[in-house]
Short mmCIF file of C-alpha atoms in Angstrom, two decimals:
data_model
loop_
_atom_site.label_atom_id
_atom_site.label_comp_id
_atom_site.label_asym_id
_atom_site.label_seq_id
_atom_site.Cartn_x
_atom_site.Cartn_y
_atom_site.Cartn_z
CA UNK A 1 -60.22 -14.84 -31.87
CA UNK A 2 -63.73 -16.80 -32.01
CA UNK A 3 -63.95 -20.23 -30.67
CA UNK A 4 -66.98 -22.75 -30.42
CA UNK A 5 -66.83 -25.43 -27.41
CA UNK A 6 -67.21 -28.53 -27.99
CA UNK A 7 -67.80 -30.89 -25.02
CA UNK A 8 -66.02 -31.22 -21.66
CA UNK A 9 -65.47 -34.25 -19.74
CA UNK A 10 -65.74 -34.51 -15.92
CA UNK A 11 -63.64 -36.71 -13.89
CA UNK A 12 -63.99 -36.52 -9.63
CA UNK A 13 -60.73 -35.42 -9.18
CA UNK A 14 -58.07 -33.05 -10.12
CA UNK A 15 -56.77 -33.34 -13.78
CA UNK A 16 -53.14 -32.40 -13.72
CA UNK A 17 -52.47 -32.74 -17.34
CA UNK A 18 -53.09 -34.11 -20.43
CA UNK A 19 -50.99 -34.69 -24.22
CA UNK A 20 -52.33 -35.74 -27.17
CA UNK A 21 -51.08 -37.95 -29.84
CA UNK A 22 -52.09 -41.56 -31.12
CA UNK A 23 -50.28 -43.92 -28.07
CA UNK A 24 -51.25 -47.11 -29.54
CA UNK A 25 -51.17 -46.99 -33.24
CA UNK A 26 -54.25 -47.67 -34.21
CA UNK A 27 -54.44 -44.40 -36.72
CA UNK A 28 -56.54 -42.75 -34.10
CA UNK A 29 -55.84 -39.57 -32.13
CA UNK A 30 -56.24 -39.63 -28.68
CA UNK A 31 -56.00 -37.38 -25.23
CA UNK A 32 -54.34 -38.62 -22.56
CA UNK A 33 -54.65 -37.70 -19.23
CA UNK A 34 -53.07 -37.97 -15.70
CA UNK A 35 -54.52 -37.00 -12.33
CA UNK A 36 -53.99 -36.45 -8.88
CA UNK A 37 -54.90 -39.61 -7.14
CA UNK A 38 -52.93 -41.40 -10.07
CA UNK A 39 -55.13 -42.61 -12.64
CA UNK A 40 -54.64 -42.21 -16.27
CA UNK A 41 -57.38 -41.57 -18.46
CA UNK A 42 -57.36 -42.26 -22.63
CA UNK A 43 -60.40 -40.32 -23.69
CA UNK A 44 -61.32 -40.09 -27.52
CA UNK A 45 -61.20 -36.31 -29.85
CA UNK A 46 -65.37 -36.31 -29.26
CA UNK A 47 -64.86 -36.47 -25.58
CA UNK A 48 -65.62 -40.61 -24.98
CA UNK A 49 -63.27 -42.58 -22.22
CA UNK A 50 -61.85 -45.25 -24.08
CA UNK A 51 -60.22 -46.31 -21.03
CA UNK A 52 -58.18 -45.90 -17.46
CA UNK A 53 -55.33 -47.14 -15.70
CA UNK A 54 -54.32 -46.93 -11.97
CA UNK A 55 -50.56 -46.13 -12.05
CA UNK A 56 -50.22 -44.72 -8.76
CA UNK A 57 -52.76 -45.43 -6.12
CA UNK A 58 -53.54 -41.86 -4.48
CA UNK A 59 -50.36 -40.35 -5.40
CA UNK A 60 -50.55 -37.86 -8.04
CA UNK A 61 -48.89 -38.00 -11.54
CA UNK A 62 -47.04 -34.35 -12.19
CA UNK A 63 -45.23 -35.97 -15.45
CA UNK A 64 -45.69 -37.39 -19.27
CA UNK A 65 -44.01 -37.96 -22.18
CA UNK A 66 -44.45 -39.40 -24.88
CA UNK A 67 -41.05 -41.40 -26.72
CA UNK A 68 -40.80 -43.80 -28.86
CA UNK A 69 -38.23 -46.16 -26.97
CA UNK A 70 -37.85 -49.34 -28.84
CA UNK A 71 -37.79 -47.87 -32.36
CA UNK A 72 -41.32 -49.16 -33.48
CA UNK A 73 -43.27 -46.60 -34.85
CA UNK A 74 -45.36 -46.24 -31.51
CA UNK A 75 -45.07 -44.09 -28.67
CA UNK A 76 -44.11 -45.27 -24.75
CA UNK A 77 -45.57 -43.69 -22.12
CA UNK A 78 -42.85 -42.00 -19.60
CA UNK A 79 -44.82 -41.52 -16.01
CA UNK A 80 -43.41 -39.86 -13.19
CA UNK A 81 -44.87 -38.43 -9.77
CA UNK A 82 -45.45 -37.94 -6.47
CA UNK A 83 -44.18 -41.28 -5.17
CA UNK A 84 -40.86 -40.93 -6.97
CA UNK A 85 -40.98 -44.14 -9.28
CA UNK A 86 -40.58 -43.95 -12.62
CA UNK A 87 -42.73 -45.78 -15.08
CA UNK A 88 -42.04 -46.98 -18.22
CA UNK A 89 -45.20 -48.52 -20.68
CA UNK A 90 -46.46 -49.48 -23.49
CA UNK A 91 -49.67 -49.49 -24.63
CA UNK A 92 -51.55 -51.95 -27.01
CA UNK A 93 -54.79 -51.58 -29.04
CA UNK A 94 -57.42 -51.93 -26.76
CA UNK A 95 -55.45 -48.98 -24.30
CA UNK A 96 -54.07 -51.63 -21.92
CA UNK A 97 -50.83 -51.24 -20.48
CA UNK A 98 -47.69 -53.09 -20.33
CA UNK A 99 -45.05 -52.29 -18.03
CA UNK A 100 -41.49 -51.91 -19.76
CA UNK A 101 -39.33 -51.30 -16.33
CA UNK A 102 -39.51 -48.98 -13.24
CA UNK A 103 -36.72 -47.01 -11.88
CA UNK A 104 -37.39 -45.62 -7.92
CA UNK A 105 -36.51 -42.01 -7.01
CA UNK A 106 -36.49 -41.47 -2.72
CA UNK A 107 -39.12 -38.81 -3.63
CA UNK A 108 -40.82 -37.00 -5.82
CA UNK A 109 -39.97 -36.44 -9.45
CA UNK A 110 -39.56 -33.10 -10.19
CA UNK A 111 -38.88 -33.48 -14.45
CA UNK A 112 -38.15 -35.65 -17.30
CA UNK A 113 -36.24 -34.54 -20.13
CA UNK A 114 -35.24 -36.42 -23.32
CA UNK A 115 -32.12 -35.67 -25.23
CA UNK A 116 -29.19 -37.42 -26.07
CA UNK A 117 -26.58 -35.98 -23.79
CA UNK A 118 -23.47 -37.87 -23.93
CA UNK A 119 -23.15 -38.22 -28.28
CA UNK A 120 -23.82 -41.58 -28.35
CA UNK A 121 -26.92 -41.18 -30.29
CA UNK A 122 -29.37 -42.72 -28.14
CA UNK A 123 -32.00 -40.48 -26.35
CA UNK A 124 -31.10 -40.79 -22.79
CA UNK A 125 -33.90 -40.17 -20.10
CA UNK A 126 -33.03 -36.98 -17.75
CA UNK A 127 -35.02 -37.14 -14.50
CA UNK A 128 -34.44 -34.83 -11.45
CA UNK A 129 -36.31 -35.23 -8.16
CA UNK A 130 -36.80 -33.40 -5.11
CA UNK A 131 -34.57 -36.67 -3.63
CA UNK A 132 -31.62 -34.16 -4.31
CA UNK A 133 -30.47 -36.48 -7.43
CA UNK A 134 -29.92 -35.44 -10.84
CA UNK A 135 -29.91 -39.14 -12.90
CA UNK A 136 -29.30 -39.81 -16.21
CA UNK A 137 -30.84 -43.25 -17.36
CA UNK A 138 -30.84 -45.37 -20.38
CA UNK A 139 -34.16 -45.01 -22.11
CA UNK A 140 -34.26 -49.12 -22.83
CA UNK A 141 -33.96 -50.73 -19.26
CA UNK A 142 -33.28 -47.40 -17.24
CA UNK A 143 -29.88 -47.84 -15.92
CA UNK A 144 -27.87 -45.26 -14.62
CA UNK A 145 -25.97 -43.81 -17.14
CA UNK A 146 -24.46 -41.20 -15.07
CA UNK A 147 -26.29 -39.27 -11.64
CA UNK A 148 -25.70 -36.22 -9.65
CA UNK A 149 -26.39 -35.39 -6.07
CA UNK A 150 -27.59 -32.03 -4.75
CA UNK A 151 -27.95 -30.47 -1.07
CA UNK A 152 -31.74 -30.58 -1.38
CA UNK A 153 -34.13 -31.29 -4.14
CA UNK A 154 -33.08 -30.57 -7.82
CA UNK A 155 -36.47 -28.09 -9.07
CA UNK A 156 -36.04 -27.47 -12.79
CA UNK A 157 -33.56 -28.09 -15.68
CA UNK A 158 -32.43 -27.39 -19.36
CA UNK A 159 -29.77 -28.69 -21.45
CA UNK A 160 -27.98 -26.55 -24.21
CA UNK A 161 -25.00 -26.69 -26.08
CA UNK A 162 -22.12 -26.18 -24.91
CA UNK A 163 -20.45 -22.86 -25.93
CA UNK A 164 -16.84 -24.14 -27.52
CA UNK A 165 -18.14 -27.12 -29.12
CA UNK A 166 -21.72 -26.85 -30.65
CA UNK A 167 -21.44 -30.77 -30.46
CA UNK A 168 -21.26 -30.98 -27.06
CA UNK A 169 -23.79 -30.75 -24.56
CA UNK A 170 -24.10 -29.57 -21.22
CA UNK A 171 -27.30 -30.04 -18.09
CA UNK A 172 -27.87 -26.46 -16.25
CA UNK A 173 -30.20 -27.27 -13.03
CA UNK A 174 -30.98 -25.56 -9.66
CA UNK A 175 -31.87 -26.74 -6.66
CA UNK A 176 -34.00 -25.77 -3.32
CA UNK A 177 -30.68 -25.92 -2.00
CA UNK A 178 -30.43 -22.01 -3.94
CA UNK A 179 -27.25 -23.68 -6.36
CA UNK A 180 -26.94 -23.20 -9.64
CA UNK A 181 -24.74 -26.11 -10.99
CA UNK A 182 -23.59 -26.81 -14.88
CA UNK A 183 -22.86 -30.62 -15.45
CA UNK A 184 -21.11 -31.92 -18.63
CA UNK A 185 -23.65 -33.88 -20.58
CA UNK A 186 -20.99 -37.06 -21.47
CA UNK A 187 -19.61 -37.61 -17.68
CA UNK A 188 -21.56 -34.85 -15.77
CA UNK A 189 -18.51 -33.60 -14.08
CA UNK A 190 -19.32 -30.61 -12.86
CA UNK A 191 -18.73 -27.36 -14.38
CA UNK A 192 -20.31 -24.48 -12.92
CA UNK A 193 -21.02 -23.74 -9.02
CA UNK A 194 -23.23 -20.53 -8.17
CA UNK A 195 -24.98 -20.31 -4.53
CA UNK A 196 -27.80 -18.18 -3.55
CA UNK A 197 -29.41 -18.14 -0.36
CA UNK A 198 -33.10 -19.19 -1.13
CA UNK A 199 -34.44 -22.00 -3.19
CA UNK A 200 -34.49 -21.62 -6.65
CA UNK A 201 -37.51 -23.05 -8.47
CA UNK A 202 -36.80 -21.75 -12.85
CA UNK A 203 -33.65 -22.18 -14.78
CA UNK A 204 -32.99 -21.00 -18.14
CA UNK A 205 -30.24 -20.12 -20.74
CA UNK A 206 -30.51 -17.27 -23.33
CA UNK A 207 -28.26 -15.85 -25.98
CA UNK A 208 -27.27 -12.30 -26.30
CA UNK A 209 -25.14 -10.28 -28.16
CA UNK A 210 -22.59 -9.76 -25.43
CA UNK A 211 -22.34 -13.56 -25.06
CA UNK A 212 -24.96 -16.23 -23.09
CA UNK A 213 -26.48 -15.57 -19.82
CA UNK A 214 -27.83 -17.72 -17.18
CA UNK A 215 -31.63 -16.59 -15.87
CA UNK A 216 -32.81 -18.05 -12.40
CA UNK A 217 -35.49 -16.70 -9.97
CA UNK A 218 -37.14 -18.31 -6.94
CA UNK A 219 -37.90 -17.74 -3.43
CA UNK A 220 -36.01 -14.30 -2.97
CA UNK A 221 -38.40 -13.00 -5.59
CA UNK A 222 -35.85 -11.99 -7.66
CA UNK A 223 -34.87 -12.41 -11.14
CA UNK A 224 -30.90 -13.04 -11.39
CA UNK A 225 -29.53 -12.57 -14.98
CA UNK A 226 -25.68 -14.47 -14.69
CA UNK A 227 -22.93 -13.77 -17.37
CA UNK A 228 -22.37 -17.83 -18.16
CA UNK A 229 -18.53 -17.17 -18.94
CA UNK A 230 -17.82 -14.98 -16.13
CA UNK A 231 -20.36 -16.56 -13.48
CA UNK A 232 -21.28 -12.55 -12.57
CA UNK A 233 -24.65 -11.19 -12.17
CA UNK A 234 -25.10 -8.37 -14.88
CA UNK A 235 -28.70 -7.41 -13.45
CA UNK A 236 -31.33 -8.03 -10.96
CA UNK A 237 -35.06 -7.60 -11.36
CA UNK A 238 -37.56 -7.40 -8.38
CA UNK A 239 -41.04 -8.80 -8.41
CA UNK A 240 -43.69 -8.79 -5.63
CA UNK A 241 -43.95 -12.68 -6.20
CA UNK A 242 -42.30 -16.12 -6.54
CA UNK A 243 -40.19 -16.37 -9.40
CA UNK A 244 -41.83 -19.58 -10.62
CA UNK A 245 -41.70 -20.52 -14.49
CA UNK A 246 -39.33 -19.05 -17.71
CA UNK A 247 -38.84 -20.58 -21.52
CA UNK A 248 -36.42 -19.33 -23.69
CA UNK A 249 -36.70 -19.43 -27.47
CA UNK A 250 -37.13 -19.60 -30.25
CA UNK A 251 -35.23 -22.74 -30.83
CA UNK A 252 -32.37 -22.75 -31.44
CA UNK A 253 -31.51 -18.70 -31.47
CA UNK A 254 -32.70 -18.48 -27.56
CA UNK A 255 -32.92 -15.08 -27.85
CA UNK A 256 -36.08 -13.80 -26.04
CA UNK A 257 -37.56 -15.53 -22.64
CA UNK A 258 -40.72 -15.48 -20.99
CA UNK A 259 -40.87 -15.03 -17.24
CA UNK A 260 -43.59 -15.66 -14.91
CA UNK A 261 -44.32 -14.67 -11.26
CA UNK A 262 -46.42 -16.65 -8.54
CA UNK A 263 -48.40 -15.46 -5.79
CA UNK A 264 -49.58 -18.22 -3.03
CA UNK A 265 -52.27 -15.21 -2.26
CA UNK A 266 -55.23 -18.35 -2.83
CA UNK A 267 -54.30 -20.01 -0.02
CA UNK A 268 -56.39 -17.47 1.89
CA UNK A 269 -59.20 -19.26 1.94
CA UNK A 270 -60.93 -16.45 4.26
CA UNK A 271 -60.84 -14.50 0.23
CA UNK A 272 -62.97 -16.00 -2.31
CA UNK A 273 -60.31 -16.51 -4.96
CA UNK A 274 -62.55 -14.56 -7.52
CA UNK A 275 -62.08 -11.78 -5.33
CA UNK A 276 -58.20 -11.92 -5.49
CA UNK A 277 -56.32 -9.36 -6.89
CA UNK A 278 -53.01 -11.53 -8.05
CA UNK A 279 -49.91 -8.93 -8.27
CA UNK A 280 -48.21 -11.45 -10.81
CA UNK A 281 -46.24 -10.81 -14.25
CA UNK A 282 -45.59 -12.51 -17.26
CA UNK A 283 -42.60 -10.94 -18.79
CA UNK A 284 -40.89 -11.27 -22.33
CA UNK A 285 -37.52 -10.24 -22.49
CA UNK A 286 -35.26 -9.18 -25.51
CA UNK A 287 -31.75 -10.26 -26.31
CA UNK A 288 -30.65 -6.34 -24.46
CA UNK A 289 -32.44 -7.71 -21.19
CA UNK A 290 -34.87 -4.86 -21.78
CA UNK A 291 -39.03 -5.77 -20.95
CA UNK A 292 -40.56 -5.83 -24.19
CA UNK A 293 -44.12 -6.34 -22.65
CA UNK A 294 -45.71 -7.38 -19.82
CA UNK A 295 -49.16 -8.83 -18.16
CA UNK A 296 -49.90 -8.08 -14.57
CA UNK A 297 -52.62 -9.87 -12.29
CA UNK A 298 -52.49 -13.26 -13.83
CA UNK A 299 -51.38 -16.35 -11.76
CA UNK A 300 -49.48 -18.48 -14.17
CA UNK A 301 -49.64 -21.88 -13.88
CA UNK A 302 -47.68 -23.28 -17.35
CA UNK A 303 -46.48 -21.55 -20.12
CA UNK A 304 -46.00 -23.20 -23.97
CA UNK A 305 -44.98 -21.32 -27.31
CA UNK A 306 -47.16 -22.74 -30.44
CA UNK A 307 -46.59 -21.86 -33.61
CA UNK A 308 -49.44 -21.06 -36.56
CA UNK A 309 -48.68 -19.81 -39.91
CA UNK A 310 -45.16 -18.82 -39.33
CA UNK A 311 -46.45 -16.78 -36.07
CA UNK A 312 -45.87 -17.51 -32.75
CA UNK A 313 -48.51 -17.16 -30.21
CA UNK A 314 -47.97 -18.21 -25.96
CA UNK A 315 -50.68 -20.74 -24.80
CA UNK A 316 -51.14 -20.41 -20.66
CA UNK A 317 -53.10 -21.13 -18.36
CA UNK A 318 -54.34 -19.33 -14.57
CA UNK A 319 -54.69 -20.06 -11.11
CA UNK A 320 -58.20 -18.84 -11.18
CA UNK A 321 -59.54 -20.48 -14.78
CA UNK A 322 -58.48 -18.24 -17.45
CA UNK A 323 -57.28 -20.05 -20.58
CA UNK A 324 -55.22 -17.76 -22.68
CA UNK A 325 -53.77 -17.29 -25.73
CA UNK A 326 -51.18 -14.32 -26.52
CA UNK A 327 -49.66 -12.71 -28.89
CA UNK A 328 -45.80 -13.63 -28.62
CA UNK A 329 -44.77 -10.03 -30.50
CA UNK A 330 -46.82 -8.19 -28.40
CA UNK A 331 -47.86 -9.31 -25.77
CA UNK A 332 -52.24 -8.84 -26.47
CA UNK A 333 -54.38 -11.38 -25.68
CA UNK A 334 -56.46 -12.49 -28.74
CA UNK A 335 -58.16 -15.44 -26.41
CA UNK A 336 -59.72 -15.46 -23.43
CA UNK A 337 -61.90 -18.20 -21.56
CA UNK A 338 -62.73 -18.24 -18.06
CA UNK A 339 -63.63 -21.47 -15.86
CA UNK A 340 -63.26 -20.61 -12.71
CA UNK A 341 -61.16 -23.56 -12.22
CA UNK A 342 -57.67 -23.49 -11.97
CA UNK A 343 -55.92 -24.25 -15.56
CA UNK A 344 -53.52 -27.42 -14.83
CA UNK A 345 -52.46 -27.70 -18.40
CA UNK A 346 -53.85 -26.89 -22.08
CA UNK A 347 -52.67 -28.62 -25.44
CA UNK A 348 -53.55 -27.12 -28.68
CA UNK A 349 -53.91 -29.74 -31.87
CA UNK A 350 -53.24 -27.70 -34.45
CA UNK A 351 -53.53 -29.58 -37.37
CA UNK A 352 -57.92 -29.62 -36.39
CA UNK A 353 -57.21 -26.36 -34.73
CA UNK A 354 -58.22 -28.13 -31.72
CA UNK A 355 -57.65 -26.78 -28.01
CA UNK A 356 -57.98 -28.94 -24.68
CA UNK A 357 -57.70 -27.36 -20.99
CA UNK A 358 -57.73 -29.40 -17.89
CA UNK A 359 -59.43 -28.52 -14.96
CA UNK A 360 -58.38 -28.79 -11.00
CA UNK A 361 -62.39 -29.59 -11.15
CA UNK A 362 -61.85 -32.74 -12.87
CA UNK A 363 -62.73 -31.42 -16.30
CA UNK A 364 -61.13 -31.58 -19.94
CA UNK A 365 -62.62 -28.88 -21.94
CA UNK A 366 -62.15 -28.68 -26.11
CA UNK A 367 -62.68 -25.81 -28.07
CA UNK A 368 -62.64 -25.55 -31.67
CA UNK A 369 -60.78 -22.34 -32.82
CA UNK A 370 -61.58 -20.52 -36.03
CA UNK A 371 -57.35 -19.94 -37.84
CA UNK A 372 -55.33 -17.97 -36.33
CA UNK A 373 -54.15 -15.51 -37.67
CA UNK A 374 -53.02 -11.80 -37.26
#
């Protein structure tokens, strides 16, 4: 795959991420990004800054979303970060922003979900934080709705229907605390209790033939693949690194998952990180648990699916700059740019065929791709 770039834009610090949609609707597209001394940046499709916003002085912004709360036909921005408040806005024409309501976490926020959970058709708001609190808030004044506590901090979460009643639906999250815990989406009475004995950072459910499994990897470097009815571990697959990220899909089958290792090897700093040798996978499993492919020597740092003509392609990013973009059948990389900076986040606008990476240099980089296609 060919691709011309377009223009980047340099910020002096860290860009953490970045979505892309029109947040004030004015008919215009725009990026938005968020860093890690808190700002938030609204830069234009040519690569202009329209704007910024200091959210959180110095203390970085790990989360986005974009929701449209109140029903009007325009997104709300959903912030959440390092100092563990939550930040509701909304933002008017000329990309100023007014505050909607605030809802404080006792650290930082690990993830925001949006779903609705209890069947009372409203999209609730499903934060975890490294706190050790699982919340679930009401998306118009952010109220608890219903909240969890864990041993240590809660690192990653799903939700997925439950398996007797496809109308009911159910939170699976782990914690640094090495629990696995299922919570009932209406109440969140708990469910399902599974210990391990090192933190656990990815979560994920998956379908199979023989009936759904649970998927979690962390600290003991070791990929634990859970019956759901039976709570058992059916297998166990070694790495040399971090369990760190997994996806299943494709929604709603959730039959295959991608897996991805994490090596802390960079924080050498006596190695020049281009000299680095990373020992880390991305795996895709089938629905028999069997490897259908896998890359070695790339440090992950997010994984998304995108879809293009009926094909579905993975989109990630690396520790040392390479922007990829896979082939989800096979595993071959048809893209492959290298920045040398480490790949926070990339966002691909498909309907220009439009790609945008973010930089831990301060940089958003677009690319125009030619179609893809196979």
């Amino acid at each position: 795959m060919k691709a011309k770039e377009l223009w980047n834009f340099k910020y002096n610090t860290p860009i953490l991420g970045i979505e892309v949609a029109d947040i004030n609707g004015n008919g215009q597209i725009e990026i938005i990004a968020y860093t890690k001394n808190g700002i938030l940046l609204f830069i234009s499709l040519n690569g202009k800054l329209l704007h910024k916003e200091i959210i959180s002085k110095d203390s970085s912004l790990w989360h986005l979303k974009l929701y449209d709360i109140d029903d009007d036909g325009r997104y709300e921005l959903i912030l959440g970060g390092m100092d563990g408040i939550l930040r509701i806005f909304k933002c008017n024409l000329t990309y100023n922003l007014e505050l909607l309501w605030t809802h404080k976490f006792n650290s930082s926020i690990s993830g925001i979900l949006i779903e609705d959970i209890n069947g009372d058709n409203i999209n609730e708001l499903i934060i975890f934080s490294l706190d050790k609190t699982l919340r679930v808030l009401n998306p118009s004044d952010g109220k608890l709705v219903w909240g969890q506590v864990f041993e240590n901090g809660v690192g990653d979460a799903i939700i997925f229907l439950s398996d007797n009643n496809s109308a009911k639906k159910e939170i699976l999250a782990c914690g640094n605390d090495g629990t696995i815990r299922i919570f009932d989406g209406k109440d969140g009475k708990l469910l399902w209790f599974k210990k391990y004995s090192e933190k656990l950072r990815t979560i994920i459910y998956m379908n199979t033939p023989k009936g759904p499994v649970v998927i979690c990897g962390g600290d003991d470097k070791k990929l634990h693949i859970i019956n759901k009815i039976t709570q058992n571990e059916i297998k166990t697959k070694e790495f040399n690194d971090y369990i760190w990220k997994s996806i299943s899909y494709p929604f709603p089958i959730l039959n295959k998952v991608l897996v991805s290792s994490y090596s802390f090897a960079y924080f050498d700093e006596s190695i020049p990180i281009e000299e680095i040798e990373f020992t880390s996978n991305l795996i895709c499993l089938n629905d028999s648990l069997k490897t259908n492919w896998k890359l070695i020597g790339y440090n992950i740092e997010f994984i998304r699916i995108i879809k293009k003509l009926d094909k579905l392609y993975i989109l990630t990013g690396t520790t040392k700059g390479e922007l990829l973009i896979i082939e989800e059948q096979t595993g071959k990389i048809i893209f492959n740019r290298n920045y040398k900076s480490c790949v926070n986040m990339a966002q691909l606008f498909i309907n220009k065929n439009l790609l945008f990476s973010c930089h831990d240099d301060g940089k958003i980089i677009a690319h125009k791709l030619e179609e893809i296609s196979l």
